[in-house]
Amino acid sequence: MIVTNLNGQTEMLTDYKIIQRKRVVNGEFTLSFFVFQTERNKHSFPLVEEESVVEYDGQEFRIKKVREYTKGHTPVKEVTAPHVFFDIIDDYQYETISGSINIVQALNHVFSVTDWTWVNHGAFNSVEFENFGDGTALELFKTILDRYGAEYEITGPREVTLKNQIGAFRDAQFRYKHNIKTLYKDIDSSNVSTYIKGFGKDITVEYTSPNASVYGIRHAPPVKDERFTNVTSLKEHLKKILNDTPNIVIDIEVIELKKQGIPVHEYDLGDTIFLIHEGLGIDATVRILEYTDYPESYKSPSIVLANYKPSMTKVLTSFQQTSKTLKQLTDDDGNLTLKLKRLYRNSDHYSDHTGDWYISPEDPNAYVHIGAGGIDVHRGLIRVERDDGYPVIIGGALQNEFGIMPHNPPFRNSEISINGWWWSNSDTTHKICEAYMFKHDSRYLKMIVGMLSPSGNNIGFEVVNWGPGTVLAQKITNHSDPNSGIAYYGEILTIDLGVPTGELIGLYVKLWSGINGSEALARIIGIYKEG
């Protein structure tokens, strides 16, 4: 990371930690990190201040928020930095233009007052404008995105590229229990409308959605815009803005495998990809509208998928002008989000000498008690968020991934040998490769297991508990390609340990070959608890 202050002083920055990098289609692109003052960075630490620019992974970000504190005796700065593209909010176009304007004319008008250039890779119809201008470059750019239905991506140091839709259709998939850790599906039909009326200059147009047969006639607010002089153009505009289907938003946390520290995946922001979740009956193509990653940690990326394109104006406006807290609590129209609504339900409220009681009318064992001694939550959802926005607890479940250490020295049968980075067994008898003991304080145990059968015959790997010897998970394969996914990157085994008890659990992992004398190879790439 390189930091440059307003005086032009540039230094290399060390001893920092990236919190997250978040990108939203047509919206937010921010980098969050904190840095400790050390002997190695004492020359660059003072440069981490408001309005300085940091360069990270080929992109530049402008520091807008700095929180300073000490940890022990060490000074710390916690930083939020939007991409420098959003600096164009400080550029102003005083001139206006009117008439039927194509996107080239509109972009030239906006970017002529900035130091940014643009590239157009889309096909857009001309749009009628009256007095387009007299605003900041960012506000006018938002107008272009909305009126032309365009999307953009940053493609150079001072260059944006516009397209009808960014991203690509990927022949890949998100699949539960394969590369998805968690999934939340929100469906919101509160803003569904099936009928809309438009009033242009000397024309009136009505449009009824085919979904009126499902939801009935639901009126949307009419459009009144004299810039429309053509019936066809106005009708197309009405079709475009009418929200005639429920909004579906899916939040997922994915397993991101890395090869030599570099993420190995086939998807990016804006891409359309297959999503499969048998338990929820999901088998569809969806689009990645938000992508949050943690580039210098093993934490899995968080992705938001949706079936609709958010309003460009609302997305960019909320990013620039709305507080973080309000953004998290409300949707684009200021309504309480579905995620937050799930935290609340009807409650009977009582107070006594111990404090306040909030009890569910449907279940007297579901309650929250608040008193001087603390908060007691029974059968309710809890969300605890750190200052940097990361949720530490959701629904009472810790969001940390607790790594597990193996037995030391290694605990294995004598028939198990080491072949490079593999356990090796050429016997049909199930032999112990390693033993683990840990506290049962999470619901699930995750193992990323690599397997290889050089001869191509079936080999097996299993997880067994110490006591009764019950097989908790098993994987059989005949993959013989050392570069195959299951060999190189491993496959995730999810083991449901049941409701946490706090007791100690002991497990063995075992390996066997389907044919005596034929080698079976396996290794554990990662093992952790979650949920």
Coordinates of C-alpha atoms in Angstrom, one line a residue:
M1 CA 0.0 0.0 0.0
I2 CA 1.2 3.5 -0.9
V3 CA -0.1 6.7 0.8
T4 CA 0.2 10.2 -0.6
N5 CA -1.0 13.3 1.4
L6 CA -2.3 16.6 0.1
N7 CA 1.2 18.0 0.1
G8 CA 2.3 15.4 -2.4
Q9 CA 4.5 13.4 0.0
T10 CA 4.4 9.7 -0.9
E11 CA 5.5 6.8 1.3
M12 CA 5.1 3.1 1.4
L13 CA 2.8 2.0 4.2
T14 CA 3.4 -1.1 6.2
D15 CA 1.9 -2.8 9.3
Y16 CA -1.7 -2.3 8.1
K17 CA -4.6 -4.7 8.0
I18 CA -7.3 -4.6 5.4
I19 CA -10.8 -4.9 7.0
Q20 CA -12.8 -5.2 3.8
R21 CA -13.1 -4.0 0.2
K22 CA -16.7 -3.5 -0.9
R23 CA -18.0 -3.0 -4.5
V24 CA -21.6 -2.5 -5.5
V25 CA -23.0 -2.4 -9.1
N26 CA -23.2 1.3 -10.0
G27 CA -22.5 2.3 -6.4
E28 CA -20.1 2.0 -3.5
F29 CA -16.5 1.1 -4.0
T30 CA -14.7 1.4 -0.7
L31 CA -11.6 0.2 1.1
S32 CA -11.5 -0.1 4.9
F33 CA -8.3 -0.8 6.9
F34 CA -6.5 0.0 10.0
V35 CA -2.8 0.7 10.6
F36 CA -0.6 0.4 13.8
Q37 CA 2.2 2.9 14.4
T38 CA 5.5 0.9 14.4
E39 CA 9.2 1.6 13.9
R40 CA 8.9 0.4 10.3
N41 CA 6.1 2.9 9.4
K42 CA 6.9 5.9 11.6
H43 CA 7.7 7.8 8.4
S44 CA 4.4 7.0 6.7
F45 CA 2.0 6.7 9.6
P46 CA 1.4 10.5 9.9
L47 CA 0.4 10.6 6.2
V48 CA -2.7 8.5 7.0
E49 CA -5.0 11.4 7.4
E50 CA -8.2 12.8 5.9
E51 CA -8.0 13.5 2.1
S52 CA -4.8 11.5 1.6
V53 CA -4.9 8.9 -1.2
V54 CA -3.9 5.3 -0.7
E55 CA -3.1 3.0 -3.6
Y56 CA -3.9 -0.6 -3.1
D57 CA -4.1 -3.4 -5.7
G58 CA -3.9 -1.0 -8.6
Q59 CA -6.8 1.2 -7.4
E60 CA -6.7 4.6 -5.6
F61 CA -8.9 5.5 -2.7
R62 CA -9.4 8.8 -0.9
I63 CA -9.4 8.7 2.9
K64 CA -12.6 10.3 4.1
K65 CA -13.0 8.9 7.6
V66 CA -10.2 8.4 10.2
R67 CA -10.8 7.1 13.7
E68 CA -7.7 7.3 16.0
Y69 CA -7.2 5.5 19.2
T70 CA -4.5 3.5 21.1
K71 CA -4.3 -0.2 21.7
G72 CA -2.2 -0.6 24.7
H73 CA 0.4 2.0 24.1
T74 CA 0.3 1.7 20.3
P75 CA -1.4 4.4 18.2
V76 CA -4.0 3.0 15.8
K77 CA -5.8 4.6 12.9
E78 CA -9.0 3.0 11.4
V79 CA -9.7 4.3 7.9
T80 CA -12.6 4.3 5.5
A81 CA -11.7 5.3 1.9
P82 CA -14.0 5.6 -1.1
H83 CA -12.6 5.3 -4.6
V84 CA -11.1 8.5 -6.0
F85 CA -13.8 8.3 -8.8
F86 CA -16.3 9.8 -6.3
D87 CA -14.1 12.9 -6.1
I88 CA -16.1 14.2 -9.1
I89 CA -18.7 15.2 -6.5
D90 CA -16.4 18.3 -6.1
D91 CA -16.5 19.1 -9.9
Y92 CA -19.3 21.4 -11.1
Q93 CA -20.8 21.8 -14.6
Y94 CA -22.4 25.3 -14.7
E95 CA -23.6 25.1 -18.3
T96 CA -26.8 23.3 -19.4
I97 CA -27.9 21.6 -22.6
S98 CA -31.4 20.6 -23.8
G99 CA -33.0 18.6 -26.6
S100 CA -32.6 15.0 -27.8
I101 CA -29.2 14.1 -26.5
N102 CA -27.3 10.9 -27.1
I103 CA -25.1 9.4 -24.4
V104 CA -21.9 10.6 -26.1
Q105 CA -23.1 14.2 -25.8
A106 CA -24.2 13.7 -22.2
L107 CA -21.0 12.1 -21.1
N108 CA -18.9 14.8 -22.8
H109 CA -20.9 17.5 -21.0
V110 CA -20.4 15.9 -17.6
F111 CA -16.7 14.8 -17.9
S112 CA -15.5 18.0 -19.5
V113 CA -15.3 19.5 -16.0
T114 CA -13.3 16.6 -14.6
D115 CA -9.9 14.9 -15.1
W116 CA -11.7 11.6 -16.0
T117 CA -12.3 10.1 -19.4
W118 CA -14.9 7.7 -20.5
V119 CA -15.4 4.8 -22.9
N120 CA -18.8 3.7 -24.2
H121 CA -19.3 -0.1 -24.9
G122 CA -23.1 0.0 -24.8
A123 CA -26.0 0.8 -27.2
F124 CA -28.3 3.5 -25.9
N125 CA -31.2 5.5 -27.4
S126 CA -31.1 9.3 -27.3
V127 CA -33.0 10.9 -24.4
E128 CA -34.9 14.2 -24.2
F129 CA -33.3 16.6 -21.7
E130 CA -34.3 20.0 -20.6
N131 CA -31.5 22.1 -19.0
F132 CA -29.2 19.1 -18.3
G133 CA -26.4 20.5 -16.2
D134 CA -26.1 23.0 -13.4
G135 CA -25.0 20.3 -10.9
T136 CA -22.0 18.4 -9.7
A137 CA -20.4 15.9 -12.0
L138 CA -21.4 13.0 -9.8
E139 CA -25.0 14.1 -9.7
L140 CA -25.1 14.5 -13.4
F141 CA -23.4 11.1 -13.9
K142 CA -26.1 9.5 -11.7
T143 CA -28.7 11.1 -14.0
I144 CA -27.1 9.6 -17.0
L145 CA -27.1 6.1 -15.5
D146 CA -30.8 6.4 -14.6
R147 CA -32.0 8.0 -17.8
Y148 CA -30.1 5.8 -20.2
G149 CA -30.2 2.6 -18.1
A150 CA -26.5 2.3 -18.2
E151 CA -24.0 0.6 -15.8
Y152 CA -20.3 1.5 -15.4
E153 CA -17.0 0.1 -14.2
I154 CA -13.7 1.7 -13.5
T155 CA -11.3 0.5 -16.2
G156 CA -8.3 2.7 -15.8
P157 CA -6.5 5.2 -13.5
R158 CA -8.9 8.0 -14.7
E159 CA -11.3 6.1 -16.9
V160 CA -14.8 4.7 -16.6
T161 CA -16.5 2.4 -19.1
L162 CA -20.2 2.4 -19.7
K163 CA -22.2 -0.7 -20.7
N164 CA -25.8 -1.8 -20.9
Q165 CA -24.8 -4.3 -18.2
I166 CA -21.4 -5.0 -16.7
G167 CA -20.3 -8.5 -15.9
A168 CA -20.7 -11.7 -17.9
F169 CA -22.8 -14.8 -17.9
R170 CA -20.6 -17.4 -16.2
D171 CA -20.8 -21.1 -16.6
A172 CA -20.2 -21.6 -12.9
Q173 CA -22.4 -22.0 -9.9
F174 CA -22.9 -21.2 -6.3
R175 CA -24.1 -24.4 -4.6
Y176 CA -25.0 -25.0 -1.0
K177 CA -22.7 -27.4 0.8
H178 CA -20.2 -27.0 -2.1
N179 CA -19.0 -23.4 -2.1
I180 CA -21.6 -21.6 -0.1
K181 CA -21.2 -21.3 3.7
T182 CA -24.4 -19.4 4.6
L183 CA -27.4 -18.2 2.6
Y184 CA -30.2 -15.8 3.5
K185 CA -33.1 -15.2 1.0
D186 CA -35.3 -12.1 1.4
I187 CA -38.5 -11.6 -0.6
D188 CA -40.2 -8.3 -0.5
S189 CA -43.5 -7.7 -2.4
S190 CA -44.4 -4.5 -0.6
N191 CA -43.6 -2.3 -3.6
V192 CA -45.1 -4.5 -6.3
S193 CA -47.3 -2.5 -8.8
T194 CA -49.0 -3.8 -11.9
Y195 CA -50.5 -0.6 -13.5
I196 CA -49.0 2.8 -14.3
K197 CA -50.1 5.8 -16.2
G198 CA -47.8 8.3 -17.9
F199 CA -48.5 11.9 -19.0
G200 CA -46.1 13.4 -21.5
K201 CA -46.4 16.5 -23.7
D202 CA -49.9 16.2 -25.3
I203 CA -49.9 12.4 -24.8
T204 CA -51.2 10.0 -22.2
V205 CA -50.1 6.4 -22.0
E206 CA -51.2 3.5 -19.8
Y207 CA -49.4 0.2 -19.2
T208 CA -50.7 -2.9 -17.4
S209 CA -48.2 -5.6 -16.5
P210 CA -49.0 -9.3 -17.3
N211 CA -48.5 -9.9 -13.6
A212 CA -51.8 -8.2 -12.9
S213 CA -53.3 -11.6 -13.5
V214 CA -51.4 -12.7 -10.4
Y215 CA -51.4 -9.7 -8.1
G216 CA -54.5 -7.8 -9.4
I217 CA -54.4 -4.2 -10.4
R218 CA -52.0 -2.3 -8.2
H219 CA -51.5 1.4 -9.1
A220 CA -48.0 2.9 -9.2
P221 CA -47.6 6.7 -8.9
P222 CA -48.1 8.2 -12.4
V223 CA -45.2 9.7 -14.4
K224 CA -45.6 13.3 -15.4
D225 CA -42.9 14.4 -17.7
E226 CA -43.4 16.7 -20.7
R227 CA -40.0 15.8 -22.1
F228 CA -41.8 12.7 -23.5
T229 CA -43.4 13.5 -26.9
N230 CA -43.6 10.0 -28.3
V231 CA -46.1 7.3 -27.2
T232 CA -43.7 4.4 -27.8
S233 CA -40.9 6.1 -25.8
L234 CA -43.1 6.9 -22.9
K235 CA -44.6 3.3 -22.8
E236 CA -41.1 1.8 -22.9
H237 CA -40.2 4.1 -20.0
L238 CA -43.3 3.0 -18.0
K239 CA -42.4 -0.7 -18.6
K240 CA -38.9 -0.1 -17.4
I241 CA -39.7 1.7 -14.1
L242 CA -42.7 -0.4 -13.1
N243 CA -41.7 -2.8 -10.3
D244 CA -44.1 -5.7 -11.1
T245 CA -42.3 -8.5 -9.4
P246 CA -41.3 -9.0 -5.8
N247 CA -37.7 -8.0 -5.1
I248 CA -35.6 -11.0 -4.2
V249 CA -32.3 -10.4 -2.5
I250 CA -30.0 -13.3 -1.5
D251 CA -27.0 -12.8 0.8
I252 CA -24.4 -15.6 0.6
E253 CA -21.0 -16.2 2.2
V254 CA -18.9 -18.3 -0.2
I255 CA -15.9 -20.5 0.3
E256 CA -13.1 -18.9 -1.6
L257 CA -10.3 -21.3 -2.4
K258 CA -6.8 -19.8 -3.0
K259 CA -3.9 -21.0 -5.0
Q260 CA -0.6 -19.6 -3.9
G261 CA -2.5 -16.9 -2.1
I262 CA -4.5 -15.8 -5.2
P263 CA -8.3 -16.4 -5.1
V264 CA -9.4 -19.1 -7.5
H265 CA -12.9 -18.3 -8.8
E266 CA -14.9 -17.7 -11.9
Y267 CA -17.1 -14.8 -11.0
D268 CA -17.0 -11.1 -10.4
L269 CA -19.2 -8.1 -9.7
G270 CA -22.1 -7.9 -12.2
D271 CA -21.8 -11.4 -13.3
T272 CA -24.8 -13.7 -13.9
I273 CA -24.3 -17.1 -12.4
F274 CA -26.2 -20.3 -11.4
L275 CA -27.4 -20.6 -7.8
I276 CA -28.5 -24.0 -6.5
H277 CA -29.9 -24.7 -3.0
E278 CA -31.9 -27.9 -2.9
G279 CA -33.2 -27.2 0.6
L280 CA -34.8 -23.9 -0.3
G281 CA -35.8 -25.0 -3.8
I282 CA -33.5 -22.5 -5.5
D283 CA -32.3 -23.4 -9.0
A284 CA -32.0 -20.2 -10.9
T285 CA -29.6 -17.7 -12.6
V286 CA -28.9 -14.7 -10.5
R287 CA -26.8 -11.6 -10.6
I288 CA -24.0 -10.4 -8.3
L289 CA -24.9 -6.9 -7.3
E290 CA -22.6 -6.6 -4.3
Y291 CA -19.2 -8.2 -3.6
T292 CA -17.3 -7.7 -0.3
D293 CA -14.0 -9.4 0.1
Y294 CA -11.2 -9.5 2.6
P295 CA -8.1 -9.6 0.4
E296 CA -5.5 -10.2 3.0
S297 CA -7.3 -12.7 5.2
Y298 CA -8.8 -16.2 4.9
K299 CA -12.3 -14.8 5.6
S300 CA -14.8 -15.8 2.9
P301 CA -16.3 -13.2 0.6
S302 CA -19.9 -12.0 1.1
I303 CA -22.0 -11.6 -2.0
V304 CA -25.4 -10.1 -2.6
L305 CA -27.5 -11.6 -5.4
A306 CA -30.7 -10.1 -6.7
N307 CA -33.3 -10.3 -9.5
Y308 CA -33.5 -6.6 -10.1
K309 CA -31.3 -3.6 -10.8
P310 CA -31.3 -1.1 -7.9
S311 CA -31.9 2.6 -8.6
M312 CA -28.7 4.2 -9.6
T313 CA -29.6 7.5 -8.1
K314 CA -30.6 6.0 -4.8
V315 CA -27.5 3.8 -4.6
L316 CA -25.0 6.6 -5.2
T317 CA -26.9 9.1 -3.2
S318 CA -27.0 6.9 -0.1
F319 CA -23.4 6.1 -0.5
Q320 CA -22.3 9.8 -0.5
Q321 CA -24.8 11.4 1.8
T322 CA -26.5 8.8 4.1
S323 CA -25.0 7.7 7.4
K324 CA -23.7 4.2 7.7
T325 CA -26.2 3.4 10.5
L326 CA -29.2 4.6 8.5
K327 CA -28.0 2.7 5.4
Q328 CA -27.9 -0.5 7.3
L329 CA -31.3 -0.1 8.9
T330 CA -33.3 1.0 5.9
D331 CA -33.8 0.0 2.3
D332 CA -33.5 2.4 -0.7
D333 CA -36.9 3.9 0.1
G334 CA -36.3 4.4 3.8
N335 CA -38.3 1.4 5.0
L336 CA -37.1 -1.0 7.6
T337 CA -35.1 -3.8 6.0
L338 CA -36.4 -7.3 6.1
K339 CA -33.3 -8.4 7.9
L340 CA -34.0 -5.9 10.7
K341 CA -37.7 -6.8 10.8
R342 CA -36.7 -10.4 11.6
L343 CA -35.2 -9.1 14.8
Y344 CA -38.6 -7.9 16.0
R345 CA -42.0 -9.4 16.6
N346 CA -45.1 -8.5 18.7
S347 CA -44.1 -8.4 22.3
D348 CA -45.9 -8.1 25.7
H349 CA -44.0 -5.6 27.8
Y350 CA -43.8 -5.8 31.6
S351 CA -41.6 -4.1 34.2
D352 CA -40.8 -5.2 37.7
H353 CA -38.0 -4.7 40.3
T354 CA -35.6 -6.8 38.1
G355 CA -36.0 -4.8 35.0
D356 CA -38.0 -4.9 31.7
W357 CA -39.5 -8.0 30.1
Y358 CA -40.4 -8.4 26.4
I359 CA -42.3 -11.7 26.0
S360 CA -43.7 -13.2 22.9
P361 CA -47.5 -13.6 23.0
E362 CA -47.1 -16.9 21.1
D363 CA -44.4 -18.4 23.2
P364 CA -43.8 -17.5 26.9
N365 CA -40.4 -19.1 26.7
A366 CA -39.3 -16.6 24.0
Y367 CA -38.4 -13.4 25.8
V368 CA -35.8 -10.7 26.4
H369 CA -35.1 -9.5 29.9
I370 CA -33.1 -6.3 30.5
G371 CA -31.9 -5.3 33.9
A372 CA -29.0 -3.8 35.7
G373 CA -27.2 -7.2 35.7
G374 CA -27.3 -7.5 31.9
I375 CA -29.5 -8.8 29.1
D376 CA -31.0 -12.3 28.9
V377 CA -32.3 -13.4 25.5
H378 CA -34.3 -16.6 25.2
R379 CA -35.1 -18.0 21.7
G380 CA -34.6 -14.6 20.0
L381 CA -32.2 -13.3 17.4
I382 CA -29.2 -11.3 18.5
R383 CA -27.0 -9.2 16.3
V384 CA -23.8 -7.7 17.7
E385 CA -21.8 -5.5 15.3
R386 CA -18.2 -4.2 15.7
D387 CA -17.4 -0.6 15.1
D388 CA -16.1 -1.5 11.6
G389 CA -19.4 -3.0 10.6
Y390 CA -18.6 -6.7 10.8
P391 CA -21.3 -8.7 12.6
V392 CA -19.6 -10.7 15.4
I393 CA -22.9 -12.5 16.4
I394 CA -25.9 -13.1 14.2
G395 CA -28.9 -15.0 15.7
G396 CA -26.8 -15.9 18.7
A397 CA -24.2 -17.7 16.6
L398 CA -20.6 -16.4 16.6
Q399 CA -19.4 -15.6 13.1
N400 CA -15.8 -16.4 13.9
E401 CA -14.2 -19.4 12.3
F402 CA -12.5 -21.4 15.0
G403 CA -9.5 -23.3 13.7
I404 CA -8.7 -26.7 15.2
M405 CA -5.3 -28.1 16.0
P406 CA -4.5 -31.8 15.4
H407 CA -3.0 -34.2 17.9
N408 CA 0.7 -33.3 18.6
P409 CA 2.7 -35.4 17.9
P410 CA 0.6 -36.8 15.1
F411 CA -1.7 -39.6 16.1
R412 CA -1.9 -42.2 13.3
N413 CA -1.8 -46.0 12.6
S414 CA 1.6 -47.3 11.5
E415 CA 0.2 -48.3 8.1
I416 CA -0.3 -44.6 7.3
S417 CA 2.8 -43.1 5.7
I418 CA 3.5 -39.6 4.4
N419 CA 3.9 -39.2 0.6
G420 CA 4.8 -35.5 -0.1
W421 CA 1.9 -33.5 1.3
W422 CA -0.4 -36.6 1.4
W423 CA -1.4 -39.2 3.9
S424 CA -0.9 -42.5 2.1
N425 CA -2.6 -45.9 2.7
S426 CA -2.6 -49.0 0.4
D427 CA -4.8 -51.1 2.6
T428 CA -8.5 -51.8 2.4
T429 CA -8.7 -51.4 6.2
H430 CA -9.8 -48.0 7.5
K431 CA -6.7 -46.6 9.1
I432 CA -6.4 -43.5 11.4
C433 CA -4.6 -40.6 9.9
E434 CA -5.0 -38.0 12.7
A435 CA -7.0 -37.3 15.8
Y436 CA -8.6 -34.0 17.0
M437 CA -10.2 -32.9 20.2
F438 CA -12.1 -29.6 20.7
K439 CA -14.9 -28.0 22.6
H440 CA -18.4 -28.4 21.3
D441 CA -19.2 -24.7 21.1
S442 CA -20.4 -24.5 17.5
R443 CA -23.0 -26.4 15.5
Y444 CA -20.9 -27.4 12.5
L445 CA -17.5 -28.7 11.8
K446 CA -16.0 -27.9 8.3
M447 CA -13.2 -29.9 6.8
I448 CA -11.7 -29.1 3.4
V449 CA -10.4 -32.4 2.3
G450 CA -8.1 -33.1 -0.7
M451 CA -8.1 -36.7 -2.2
L452 CA -6.3 -38.5 -5.0
S453 CA -6.3 -42.0 -6.3
P454 CA -3.3 -42.4 -8.6
S455 CA -4.6 -45.7 -10.0
G456 CA -8.2 -44.5 -10.5
N457 CA -9.9 -47.0 -8.2
N458 CA -12.2 -46.0 -5.4
I459 CA -10.7 -44.7 -2.2
G460 CA -12.4 -43.5 0.9
F461 CA -12.0 -40.9 3.7
E462 CA -14.2 -40.7 6.8
V463 CA -14.7 -38.8 10.0
V464 CA -15.4 -40.9 13.1
N465 CA -16.1 -39.9 16.7
W466 CA -13.9 -41.4 19.4
G467 CA -16.5 -43.0 21.6
P468 CA -19.0 -45.2 19.8
G469 CA -17.0 -45.0 16.5
T470 CA -20.0 -43.5 14.6
V471 CA -19.1 -42.4 11.1
L472 CA -20.1 -38.7 10.9
A473 CA -19.0 -37.9 7.4
Q474 CA -17.6 -39.9 4.4
K475 CA -16.2 -39.2 1.0
I476 CA -15.5 -41.7 -1.7
T477 CA -13.7 -40.8 -5.0
N478 CA -11.7 -42.2 -7.8
H479 CA -10.1 -38.9 -9.0
S480 CA -6.7 -39.6 -10.5
D481 CA -5.8 -36.2 -11.8
P482 CA -3.5 -34.4 -9.2
N483 CA -4.7 -31.0 -10.6
S484 CA -8.4 -31.8 -10.2
G485 CA -10.4 -29.7 -7.9
I486 CA -10.9 -32.3 -5.3
A487 CA -7.1 -33.1 -5.3
Y488 CA -5.7 -29.6 -5.4
Y489 CA -8.3 -27.4 -3.7
G490 CA -10.2 -30.0 -1.7
E491 CA -13.9 -30.5 -1.1
I492 CA -15.8 -29.3 1.9
L493 CA -17.3 -31.8 4.3
T494 CA -19.9 -30.3 6.6
I495 CA -20.5 -32.2 9.8
D496 CA -23.5 -31.4 11.9
L497 CA -22.3 -31.8 15.6
G498 CA -25.8 -31.0 16.9
V499 CA -26.8 -28.3 19.4
P500 CA -23.6 -27.1 21.2
T501 CA -23.1 -28.6 24.6
G502 CA -19.8 -27.1 25.7
E503 CA -18.4 -30.6 26.2
L504 CA -15.2 -32.0 24.6
I505 CA -15.5 -33.9 21.4
G506 CA -12.9 -36.2 19.9
L507 CA -12.7 -37.3 16.3
Y508 CA -10.5 -39.5 14.1
V509 CA -10.1 -39.1 10.4
K510 CA -9.5 -42.4 8.5
L511 CA -8.3 -43.4 5.0
W512 CA -8.6 -46.6 3.0
S513 CA -8.1 -48.0 -0.5
G514 CA -10.7 -50.0 -2.4
I515 CA -8.1 -52.5 -3.6
N516 CA -5.3 -53.9 -1.5
G517 CA -1.9 -52.6 -2.7
S518 CA -3.4 -49.7 -4.5
E519 CA -2.4 -46.3 -3.0
A520 CA -5.0 -43.9 -1.5
L521 CA -3.9 -40.3 -0.9
A522 CA -5.7 -37.7 1.3
R523 CA -4.9 -34.5 3.2
I524 CA -6.8 -31.9 5.2
I525 CA -6.4 -28.4 3.7
G526 CA -8.5 -26.7 6.4
I527 CA -10.6 -27.6 9.4
Y528 CA -12.7 -25.2 11.5
K529 CA -15.9 -24.7 13.4
E530 CA -18.7 -22.3 12.6
G531 CA -22.4 -21.6 13.4

